[in-house]
GROMACS .gro file of C-alpha atoms in nm:
model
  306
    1UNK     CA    1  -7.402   0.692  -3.226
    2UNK     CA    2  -7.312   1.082  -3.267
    3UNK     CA    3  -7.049   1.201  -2.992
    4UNK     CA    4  -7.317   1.484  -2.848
    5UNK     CA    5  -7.575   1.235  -2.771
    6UNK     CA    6  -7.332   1.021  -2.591
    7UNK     CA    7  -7.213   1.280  -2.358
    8UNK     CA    8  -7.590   1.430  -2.317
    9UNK     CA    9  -7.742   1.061  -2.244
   10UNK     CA   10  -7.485   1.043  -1.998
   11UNK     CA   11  -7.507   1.395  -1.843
   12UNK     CA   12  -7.891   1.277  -1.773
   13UNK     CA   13  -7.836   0.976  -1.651
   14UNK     CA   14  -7.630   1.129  -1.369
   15UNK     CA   15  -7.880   1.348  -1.254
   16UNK     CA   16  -8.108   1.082  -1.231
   17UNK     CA   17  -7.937   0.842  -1.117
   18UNK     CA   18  -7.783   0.930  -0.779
   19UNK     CA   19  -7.810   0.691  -0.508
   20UNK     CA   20  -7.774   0.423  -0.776
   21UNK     CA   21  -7.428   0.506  -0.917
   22UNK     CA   22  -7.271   0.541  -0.566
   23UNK     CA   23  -7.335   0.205  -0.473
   24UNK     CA   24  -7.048   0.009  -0.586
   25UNK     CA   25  -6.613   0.094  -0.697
   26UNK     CA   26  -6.559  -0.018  -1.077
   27UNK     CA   27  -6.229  -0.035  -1.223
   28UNK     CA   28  -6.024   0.201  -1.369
   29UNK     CA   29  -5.692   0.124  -1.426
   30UNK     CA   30  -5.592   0.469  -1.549
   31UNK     CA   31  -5.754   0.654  -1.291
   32UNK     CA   32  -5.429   0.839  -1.192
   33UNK     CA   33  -5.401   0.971  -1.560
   34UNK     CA   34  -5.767   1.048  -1.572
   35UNK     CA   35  -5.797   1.197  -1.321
   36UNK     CA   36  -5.555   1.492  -1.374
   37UNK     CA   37  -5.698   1.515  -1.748
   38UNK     CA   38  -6.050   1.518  -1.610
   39UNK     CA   39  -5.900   1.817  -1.413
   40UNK     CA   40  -5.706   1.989  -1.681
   41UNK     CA   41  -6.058   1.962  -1.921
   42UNK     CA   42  -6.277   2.051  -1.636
   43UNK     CA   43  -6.081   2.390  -1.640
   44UNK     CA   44  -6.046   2.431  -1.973
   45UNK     CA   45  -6.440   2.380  -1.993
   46UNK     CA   46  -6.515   2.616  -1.738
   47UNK     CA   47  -6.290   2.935  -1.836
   48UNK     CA   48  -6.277   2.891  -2.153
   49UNK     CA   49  -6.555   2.671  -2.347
   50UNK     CA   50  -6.874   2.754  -2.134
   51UNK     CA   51  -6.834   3.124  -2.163
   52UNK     CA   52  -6.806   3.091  -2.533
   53UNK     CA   53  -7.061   2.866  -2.542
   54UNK     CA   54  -7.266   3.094  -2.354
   55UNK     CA   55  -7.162   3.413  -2.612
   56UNK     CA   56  -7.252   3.222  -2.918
   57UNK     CA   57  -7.593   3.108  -2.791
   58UNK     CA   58  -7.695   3.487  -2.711
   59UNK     CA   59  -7.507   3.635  -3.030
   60UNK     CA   60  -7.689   3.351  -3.252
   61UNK     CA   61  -8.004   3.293  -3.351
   62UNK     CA   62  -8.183   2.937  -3.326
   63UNK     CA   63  -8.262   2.879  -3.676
   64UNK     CA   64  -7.870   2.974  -3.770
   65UNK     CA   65  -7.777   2.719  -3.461
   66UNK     CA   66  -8.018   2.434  -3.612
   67UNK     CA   67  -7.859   2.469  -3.993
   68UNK     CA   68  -7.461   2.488  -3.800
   69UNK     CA   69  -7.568   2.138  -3.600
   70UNK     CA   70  -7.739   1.987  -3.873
   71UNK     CA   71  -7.444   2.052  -4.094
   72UNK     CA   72  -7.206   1.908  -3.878
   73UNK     CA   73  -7.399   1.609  -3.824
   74UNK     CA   74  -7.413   1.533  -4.193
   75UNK     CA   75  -7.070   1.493  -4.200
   76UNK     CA   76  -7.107   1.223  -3.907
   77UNK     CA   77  -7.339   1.064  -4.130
   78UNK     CA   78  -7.036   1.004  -4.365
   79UNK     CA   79  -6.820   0.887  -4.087
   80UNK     CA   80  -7.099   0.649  -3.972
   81UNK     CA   81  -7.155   0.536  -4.362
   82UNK     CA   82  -6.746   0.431  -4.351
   83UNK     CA   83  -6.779   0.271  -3.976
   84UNK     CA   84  -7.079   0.059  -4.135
   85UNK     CA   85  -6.895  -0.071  -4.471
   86UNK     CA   86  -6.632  -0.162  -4.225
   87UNK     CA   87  -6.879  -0.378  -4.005
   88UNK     CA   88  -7.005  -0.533  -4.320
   89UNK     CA   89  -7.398  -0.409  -4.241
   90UNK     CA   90  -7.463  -0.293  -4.619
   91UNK     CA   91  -7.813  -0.211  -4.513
   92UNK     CA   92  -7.713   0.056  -4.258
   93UNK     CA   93  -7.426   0.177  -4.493
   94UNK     CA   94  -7.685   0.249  -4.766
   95UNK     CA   95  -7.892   0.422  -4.560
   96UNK     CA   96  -7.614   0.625  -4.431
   97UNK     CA   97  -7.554   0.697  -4.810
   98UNK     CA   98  -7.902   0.810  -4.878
   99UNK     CA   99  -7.948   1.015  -4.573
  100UNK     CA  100  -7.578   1.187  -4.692
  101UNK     CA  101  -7.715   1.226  -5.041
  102UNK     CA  102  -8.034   1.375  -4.949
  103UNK     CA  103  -7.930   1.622  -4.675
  104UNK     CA  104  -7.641   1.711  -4.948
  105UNK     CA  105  -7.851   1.823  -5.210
  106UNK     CA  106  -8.179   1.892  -5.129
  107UNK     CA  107  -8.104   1.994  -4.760
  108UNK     CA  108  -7.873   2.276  -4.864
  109UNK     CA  109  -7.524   2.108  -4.812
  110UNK     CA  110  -7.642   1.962  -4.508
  111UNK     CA  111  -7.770   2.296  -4.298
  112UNK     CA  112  -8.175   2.166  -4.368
  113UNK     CA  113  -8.257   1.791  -4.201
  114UNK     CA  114  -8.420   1.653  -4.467
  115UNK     CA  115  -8.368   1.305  -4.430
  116UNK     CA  116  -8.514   1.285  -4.060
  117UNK     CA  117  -8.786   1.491  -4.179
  118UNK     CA  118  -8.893   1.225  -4.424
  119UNK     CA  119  -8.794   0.942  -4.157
  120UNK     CA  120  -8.503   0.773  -4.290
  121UNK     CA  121  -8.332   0.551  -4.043
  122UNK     CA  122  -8.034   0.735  -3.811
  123UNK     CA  123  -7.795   0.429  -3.826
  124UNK     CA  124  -7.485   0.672  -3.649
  125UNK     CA  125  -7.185   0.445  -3.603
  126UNK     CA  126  -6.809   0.537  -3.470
  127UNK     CA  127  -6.488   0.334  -3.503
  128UNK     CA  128  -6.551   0.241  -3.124
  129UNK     CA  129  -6.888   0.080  -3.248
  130UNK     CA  130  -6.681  -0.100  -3.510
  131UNK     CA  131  -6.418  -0.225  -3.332
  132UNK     CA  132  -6.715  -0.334  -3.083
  133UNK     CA  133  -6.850  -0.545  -3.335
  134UNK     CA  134  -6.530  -0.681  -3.383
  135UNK     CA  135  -6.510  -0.837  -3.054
  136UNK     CA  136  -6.377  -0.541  -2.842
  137UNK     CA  137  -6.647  -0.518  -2.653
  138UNK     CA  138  -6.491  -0.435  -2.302
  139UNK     CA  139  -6.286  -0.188  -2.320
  140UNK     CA  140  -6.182   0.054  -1.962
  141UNK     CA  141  -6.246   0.386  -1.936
  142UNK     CA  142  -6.023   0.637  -2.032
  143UNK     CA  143  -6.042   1.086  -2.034
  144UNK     CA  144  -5.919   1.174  -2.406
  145UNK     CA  145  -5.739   1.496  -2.371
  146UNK     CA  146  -5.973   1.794  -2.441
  147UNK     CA  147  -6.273   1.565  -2.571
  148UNK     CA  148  -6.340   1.437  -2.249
  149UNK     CA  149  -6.491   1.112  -2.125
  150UNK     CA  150  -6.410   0.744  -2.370
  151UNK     CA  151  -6.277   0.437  -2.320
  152UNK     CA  152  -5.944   0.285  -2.492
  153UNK     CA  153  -6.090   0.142  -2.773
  154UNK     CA  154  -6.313   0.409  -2.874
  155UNK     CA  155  -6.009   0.684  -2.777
  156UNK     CA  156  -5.836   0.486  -3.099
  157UNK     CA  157  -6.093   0.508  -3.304
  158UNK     CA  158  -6.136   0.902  -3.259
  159UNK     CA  159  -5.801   0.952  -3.315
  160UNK     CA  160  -5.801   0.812  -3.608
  161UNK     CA  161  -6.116   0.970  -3.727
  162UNK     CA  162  -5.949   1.316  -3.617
  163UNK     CA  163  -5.646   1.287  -3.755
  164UNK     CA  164  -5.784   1.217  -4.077
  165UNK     CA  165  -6.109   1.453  -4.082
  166UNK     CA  166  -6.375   1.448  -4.362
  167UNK     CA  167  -6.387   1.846  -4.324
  168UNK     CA  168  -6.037   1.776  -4.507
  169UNK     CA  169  -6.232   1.657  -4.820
  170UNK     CA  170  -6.455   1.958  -4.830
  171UNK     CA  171  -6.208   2.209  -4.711
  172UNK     CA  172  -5.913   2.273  -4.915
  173UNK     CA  173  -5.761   2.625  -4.739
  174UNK     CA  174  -5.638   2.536  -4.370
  175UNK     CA  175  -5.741   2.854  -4.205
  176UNK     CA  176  -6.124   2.732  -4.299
  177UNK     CA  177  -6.056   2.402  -4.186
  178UNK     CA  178  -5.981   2.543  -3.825
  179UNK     CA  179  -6.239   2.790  -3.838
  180UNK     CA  180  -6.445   2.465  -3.892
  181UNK     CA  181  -6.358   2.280  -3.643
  182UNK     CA  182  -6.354   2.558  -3.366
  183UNK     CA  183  -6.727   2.636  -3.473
  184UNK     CA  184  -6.832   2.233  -3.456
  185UNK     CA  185  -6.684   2.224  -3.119
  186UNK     CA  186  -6.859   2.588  -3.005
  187UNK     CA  187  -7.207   2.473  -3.100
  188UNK     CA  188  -7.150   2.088  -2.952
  189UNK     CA  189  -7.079   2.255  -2.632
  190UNK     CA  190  -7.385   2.501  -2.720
  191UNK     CA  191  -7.630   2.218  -2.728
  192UNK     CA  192  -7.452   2.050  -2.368
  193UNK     CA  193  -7.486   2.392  -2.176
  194UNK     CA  194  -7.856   2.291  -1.971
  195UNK     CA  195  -7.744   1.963  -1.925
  196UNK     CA  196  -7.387   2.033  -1.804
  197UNK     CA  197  -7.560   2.318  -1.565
  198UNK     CA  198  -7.726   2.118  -1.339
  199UNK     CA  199  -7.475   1.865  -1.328
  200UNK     CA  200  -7.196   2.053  -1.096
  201UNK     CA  201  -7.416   2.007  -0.781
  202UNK     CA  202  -7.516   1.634  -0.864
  203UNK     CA  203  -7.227   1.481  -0.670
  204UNK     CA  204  -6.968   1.546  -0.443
  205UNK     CA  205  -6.683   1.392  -0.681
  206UNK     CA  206  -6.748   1.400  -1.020
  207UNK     CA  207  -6.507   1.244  -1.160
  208UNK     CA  208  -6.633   0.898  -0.992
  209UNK     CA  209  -6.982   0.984  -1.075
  210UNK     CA  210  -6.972   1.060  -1.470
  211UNK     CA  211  -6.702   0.764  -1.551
  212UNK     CA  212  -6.980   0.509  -1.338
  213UNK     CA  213  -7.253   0.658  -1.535
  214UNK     CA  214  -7.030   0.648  -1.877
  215UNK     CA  215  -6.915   0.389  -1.857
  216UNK     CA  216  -7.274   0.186  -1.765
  217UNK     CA  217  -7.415   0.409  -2.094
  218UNK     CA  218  -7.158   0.276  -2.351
  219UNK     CA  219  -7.177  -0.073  -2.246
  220UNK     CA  220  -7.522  -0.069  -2.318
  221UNK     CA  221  -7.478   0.014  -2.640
  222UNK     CA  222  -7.215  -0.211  -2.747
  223UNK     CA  223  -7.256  -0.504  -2.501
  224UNK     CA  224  -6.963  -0.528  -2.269
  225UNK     CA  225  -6.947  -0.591  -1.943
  226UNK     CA  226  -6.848  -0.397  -1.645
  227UNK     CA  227  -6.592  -0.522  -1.383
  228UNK     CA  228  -6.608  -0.407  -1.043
  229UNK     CA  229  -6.266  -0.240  -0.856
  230UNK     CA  230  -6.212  -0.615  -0.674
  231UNK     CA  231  -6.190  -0.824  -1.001
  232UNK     CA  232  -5.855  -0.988  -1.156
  233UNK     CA  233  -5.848  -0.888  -1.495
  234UNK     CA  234  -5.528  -0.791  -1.699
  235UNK     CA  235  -5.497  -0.428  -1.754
  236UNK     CA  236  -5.225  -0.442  -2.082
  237UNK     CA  237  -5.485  -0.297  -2.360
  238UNK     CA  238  -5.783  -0.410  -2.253
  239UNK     CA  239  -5.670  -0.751  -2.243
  240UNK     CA  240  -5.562  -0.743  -2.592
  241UNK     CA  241  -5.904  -0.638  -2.733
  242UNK     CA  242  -6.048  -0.846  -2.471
  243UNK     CA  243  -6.041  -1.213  -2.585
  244UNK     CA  244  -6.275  -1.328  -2.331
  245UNK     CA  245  -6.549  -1.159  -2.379
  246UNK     CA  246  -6.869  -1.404  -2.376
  247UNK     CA  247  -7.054  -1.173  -2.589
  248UNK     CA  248  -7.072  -1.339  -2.935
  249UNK     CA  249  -7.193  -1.012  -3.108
  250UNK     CA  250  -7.216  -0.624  -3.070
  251UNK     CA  251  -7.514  -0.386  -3.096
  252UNK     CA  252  -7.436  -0.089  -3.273
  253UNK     CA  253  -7.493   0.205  -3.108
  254UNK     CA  254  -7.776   0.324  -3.322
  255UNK     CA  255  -7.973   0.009  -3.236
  256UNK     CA  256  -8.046   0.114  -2.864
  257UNK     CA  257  -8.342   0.245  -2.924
  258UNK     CA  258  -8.437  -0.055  -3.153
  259UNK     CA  259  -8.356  -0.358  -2.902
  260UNK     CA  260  -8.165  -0.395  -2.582
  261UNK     CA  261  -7.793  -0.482  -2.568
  262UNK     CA  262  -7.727  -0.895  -2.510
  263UNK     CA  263  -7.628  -0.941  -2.132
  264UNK     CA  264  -7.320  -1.180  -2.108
  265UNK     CA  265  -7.160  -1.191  -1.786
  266UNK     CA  266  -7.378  -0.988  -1.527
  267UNK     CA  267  -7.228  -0.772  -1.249
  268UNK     CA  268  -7.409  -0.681  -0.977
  269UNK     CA  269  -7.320  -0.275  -1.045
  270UNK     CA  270  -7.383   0.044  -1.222
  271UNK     CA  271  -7.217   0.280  -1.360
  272UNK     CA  272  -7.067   0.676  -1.421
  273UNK     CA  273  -6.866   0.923  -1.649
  274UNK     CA  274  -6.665   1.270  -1.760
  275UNK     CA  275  -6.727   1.605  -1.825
  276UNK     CA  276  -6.719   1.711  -2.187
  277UNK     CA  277  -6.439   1.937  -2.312
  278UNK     CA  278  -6.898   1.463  -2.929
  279UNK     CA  279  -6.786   1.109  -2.937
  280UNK     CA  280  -6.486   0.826  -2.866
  281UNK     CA  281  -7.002  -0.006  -2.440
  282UNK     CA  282  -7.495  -0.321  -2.167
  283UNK     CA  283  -7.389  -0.631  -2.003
  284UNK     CA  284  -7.363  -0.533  -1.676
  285UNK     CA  285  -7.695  -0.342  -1.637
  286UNK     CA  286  -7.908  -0.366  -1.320
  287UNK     CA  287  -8.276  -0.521  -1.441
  288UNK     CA  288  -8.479  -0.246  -1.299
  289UNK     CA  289  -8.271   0.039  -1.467
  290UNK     CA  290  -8.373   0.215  -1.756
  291UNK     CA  291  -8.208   0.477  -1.987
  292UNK     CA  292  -8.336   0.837  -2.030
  293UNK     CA  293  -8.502   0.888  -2.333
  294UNK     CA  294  -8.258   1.118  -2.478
  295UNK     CA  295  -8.024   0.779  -2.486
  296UNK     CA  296  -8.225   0.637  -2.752
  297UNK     CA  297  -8.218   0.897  -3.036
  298UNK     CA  298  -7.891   0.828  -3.237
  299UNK     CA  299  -7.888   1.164  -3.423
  300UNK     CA  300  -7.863   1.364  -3.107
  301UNK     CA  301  -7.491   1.481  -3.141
  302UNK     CA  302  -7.237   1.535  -2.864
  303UNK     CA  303  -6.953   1.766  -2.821
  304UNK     CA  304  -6.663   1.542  -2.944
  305UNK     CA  305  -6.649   1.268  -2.626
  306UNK     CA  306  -6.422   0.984  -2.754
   0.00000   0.00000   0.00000
C-alpha cells in the first residue's frame, strides 16, 4: 500500500469514527517516546509543512500537481515490485513491472498514469507488508521521527527503504536528489491538507485518537491483532517478530479492497493513529465496522507515514 493512502484512510476513519475509537485503552508500550515525537512532528507540521503545503497548492497548477504525484508514485511502484519478489508473489511482482514499464515510457517518465488508465492491477507493497507476510504480523505502534504515525516493524522497513532510495538510481547529482525529496514530501502533504483540516477539532487528544484509528487500519491490512492496555504480552521487539501470532498468513496491503483480512484472535476493541509529518496491520476488527472507501484504493499515496 502507498504511504499517502495509509495516512489519508486513517485521517477518515477518525472523523468518522468518534464514539467508536474512545471506547476502549490499547497498548502502547512506547507511548512516552511517542508521545513527545507526536509533539515535536505536530509542530513541525503546523509551522512549517502546512504553510508550504498551502503555498505550493496556490502557486501550482492541478495538472502540474497530478504529473509531480504520479511521478512519485511510479517510483513506489518499483519499491512495491522489490517488496513483492521478496514475498515470493511473482504475479504481483510482474505486474508491478509492467505498470513501471508502461508509466516509464509511454507515460512520460512516470508524470502521465497510464497504467491505471488502462486498468492494470495496483499491487502497492512496503517492507512492513513483507515482513507481514513473513509472520510479523503484530507489531505496536510506534511515531517515526518526522514521517509520523507506524508501527516497529514497518518503522524498519522504511528505514531501510530511505536509507537506500530508488531516487538514488535516477539521480546522480545530490543537490537534485534533495530537491527531490523535499518536493515528494511538499506535494504528499499537498494531497493530506482537506483531510488533516478537519481533523484538529475531531478529538480532544489526538494523539490517543489517530494511534487507535492507525493502528485498527494497518491491522486490517496485514492481519494482526490488537491487544488491549490490560493484556500480558512481552514488549522486547514485538515479541521477537511475534511468534505467536495465530494468523497463518498475511494479506498484502493492496488486497484490502480485494478480500477482507483473516481474523485470528478477536478483541473486543477498535482502534486510532498520528498526524503526518507516506508510509512505514485486521484481526481485531469490530463486525459491524467498515472502512472508508478511500481505504481500499492502493494507489492513493500518503505523505511518507512509516
Amino acid at each position: 500500500m502507498s504511504k499517502k493512502k495509509l495516512l489519508a484512510a486513517t485521517l477518515l476513519l477518525c472523523l468518522s469514527q468518534v464514539s467508536w475509537a474512545e471506547e476502549q485503552a490499547y497498548k502502547d508500550p512506547y507511548e512516552g517516546y511517542n508521545r513527545v515525537m507526536f509533539n515535536i512532528n505536530d509542530h513541525l507540521d503546523r509551522y512549517i509543512m502546512t504553510p508550504v503545503a498551502r503555498g505550493y497548492r496556490k502557486v501550482t497548477p492541478s495538472p502540474v500537481r497530478t504529473g509531480v504525484n504520479n511521478f512519485f508514485n511510479n517510483l513506489r511502484d518499483v519499491v512495491s515490485f522489490g517488496s513483492n519478489l521478496l514475498r515470493l508473489d511473482i504475479e504481483k511482482a510482474s505486474t508491478d513491472f509492467v505498470r513501471v514499464g508502461i508509466n516509464s515510457t509511454f507515460g512520460l517518465g512516470g508524470l502521465l498514469n497510464i497504467a491505471d488508465a488502462g486498468q492494470i492491477p495496483n499491487n502497492k507493497n512496503t517492507l512492513g507488508d513483507t515482513f507481514a507476510s513473513w509472520g510479523w504480523k503484530n507489531s505496536n505502534y510506534f511515531v517515526y521521527p518526522i514521517f509520523g504515525p507506524s508501527t516497529v516493524r514497518d518503522s524498519i522497513g522504511s528505514t531501510i527503504t530511505d536509507v537506500f532510495p530508488i531516487e538514488d538510481a535516477i539521480f546522480k547529482d545530490s543537490a537534485v536528489r534533495w530537491g527531490t525529496a523535499g518536493l515528494n514530501g511538499v506535494a504528499t502533504r499537498e494531497g493530506l491538507l482537506d483531510v488533516t483540516d478537519s481533523l484538529n477539532d475531531a478529538a480532544l487528544d489526538r494523539y490517543t485518537y489517530m494511534r487507535d484509528m492507525y493502528m485498527k487500519l494497518r491491522n486490517s491490512q496485514v492481519g494482526g491483532t490488537l491487544f488491549t492496555a490490560d493484556e500480558d504480552e512481552d514488549d522486547d521487539i514485538d515479541s521477537l517478530v511475534a511468534p505467536n501470532s495465530n494468523n497463518t498468513s498475511a494479506q498484502p496491503a493492496s488486497a484490502i479492497a480485494d478480500k477482507p483480512a483473516d481474523t485470528g484472535e478477536k478483541n473486543s476493541a477498535s482502534v486510532s493513529s498520528s498526524t503526518p509529518a507516506t508510509t512505514e496491520p485486521v484481526a481485531a476488527e469490530s463486525a459491524n465496522t467498515t472502512l472508508p472507501a478511500a481505504a481500499t484504493s492502493a494507489d492513493q499515496p500518503y505523505w511518507n507515514v512509516h
